[in-house]
Amino acid sequence: SGLSDFFFQVVFVATAASIVSGAVAERIKFWPFMGFVLFLTAVIYPIQGHWTWGGTALGGLIDGFSDFAGSMIVHSVGGWAALAGVLLLGARKGKYDKDGKAKAIPGHSMPLATIGVFLLFLGWYGFNGGSVLSANPQLVSIVFVTTTLAACAGGLGAIATSWFSSGKP
């Protein structure tokens, strides 16, 4: 129905905005960020979302374009908006030493990061499962298995990358 599609898009636009929030964290004041998000969600996202879901396939530029579950539109809108935000704000305080060399800024709280990962991991089941736009158990179960395998592969990839770069898994 129209309302369920609307709610689904609300979740998509909130995801795009959350990509921006992670990129500008600790570098922007609350009200300017809220203004940025308002502009993103009221103007930018609806235009770019319509390019795909409005039946125009990226404004007619790409014949046969398909974007299952908004993977390109959501992440592209969020990523480009985040890039615009960080270009306006500049580097985080403490990112560079007095000679201009970049310093690593390690994560501040492994328990909170772990909780965040688990919240995202569980949230993907609802998000991806809902992307099927039906309650067909066979289709939804395929999405759930794929989501689980993707999360496991991502976790193993992160462990391997960390082990390679820092010597610790």
JSON list of N, CA and C in Angstrom, two decimals, residues 161-169:
[
{"chain": "A", "resi": 161, "resn": "THR", "atom": "N", "xyz": [41.62, -7.84, 7.67]},
{"chain": "A", "resi": 161, "resn": "THR", "atom": "CA", "xyz": [42.20, -6.52, 7.42]},
{"chain": "A", "resi": 161, "resn": "THR", "atom": "C", "xyz": [42.91, -6.00, 8.67]},
{"chain": "A", "resi": 162, "resn": "SER", "atom": "N", "xyz": [42.26, -6.13, 9.82]},
{"chain": "A", "resi": 162, "resn": "SER", "atom": "CA", "xyz": [42.85, -5.68, 11.07]},
{"chain": "A", "resi": 162, "resn": "SER", "atom": "C", "xyz": [44.12, -6.47, 11.39]},
{"chain": "A", "resi": 163, "resn": "TRP", "atom": "N", "xyz": [44.07, -7.76, 11.20]},
{"chain": "A", "resi": 163, "resn": "TRP", "atom": "CA", "xyz": [45.21, -8.61, 11.47]},
{"chain": "A", "resi": 163, "resn": "TRP", "atom": "C", "xyz": [46.38, -8.23, 10.56]},
{"chain": "A", "resi": 164, "resn": "PHE", "atom": "N", "xyz": [46.09, -7.98, 9.32]},
{"chain": "A", "resi": 164, "resn": "PHE", "atom": "CA", "xyz": [47.13, -7.61, 8.35]},
{"chain": "A", "resi": 164, "resn": "PHE", "atom": "C", "xyz": [47.71, -6.23, 8.67]},
{"chain": "A", "resi": 165, "resn": "SER", "atom": "N", "xyz": [46.86, -5.28, 9.01]},
{"chain": "A", "resi": 165, "resn": "SER", "atom": "CA", "xyz": [47.34, -3.91, 9.21]},
{"chain": "A", "resi": 165, "resn": "SER", "atom": "C", "xyz": [47.93, -3.64, 10.59]},
{"chain": "A", "resi": 166, "resn": "SER", "atom": "N", "xyz": [47.41, -4.31, 11.63]},
{"chain": "A", "resi": 166, "resn": "SER", "atom": "CA", "xyz": [47.90, -4.02, 12.98]},
{"chain": "A", "resi": 166, "resn": "SER", "atom": "C", "xyz": [48.53, -5.22, 13.68]},
{"chain": "A", "resi": 167, "resn": "GLY", "atom": "N", "xyz": [48.45, -6.38, 13.06]},
{"chain": "A", "resi": 167, "resn": "GLY", "atom": "CA", "xyz": [49.00, -7.58, 13.68]},
{"chain": "A", "resi": 167, "resn": "GLY", "atom": "C", "xyz": [48.07, -8.20, 14.72]},
{"chain": "A", "resi": 168, "resn": "LYS", "atom": "N", "xyz": [46.86, -7.63, 14.86]},
{"chain": "A", "resi": 168, "resn": "LYS", "atom": "CA", "xyz": [45.90, -8.15, 15.83]},
{"chain": "A", "resi": 168, "resn": "LYS", "atom": "C", "xyz": [44.56, -8.36, 15.16]},
{"chain": "A", "resi": 169, "resn": "PRO", "atom": "N", "xyz": [43.92, -9.49, 15.45]},
{"chain": "A", "resi": 169, "resn": "PRO", "atom": "CA", "xyz": [42.59, -9.71, 14.84]},
{"chain": "A", "resi": 169, "resn": "PRO", "atom": "C", "xyz": [41.56, -8.87, 15.55]}
]
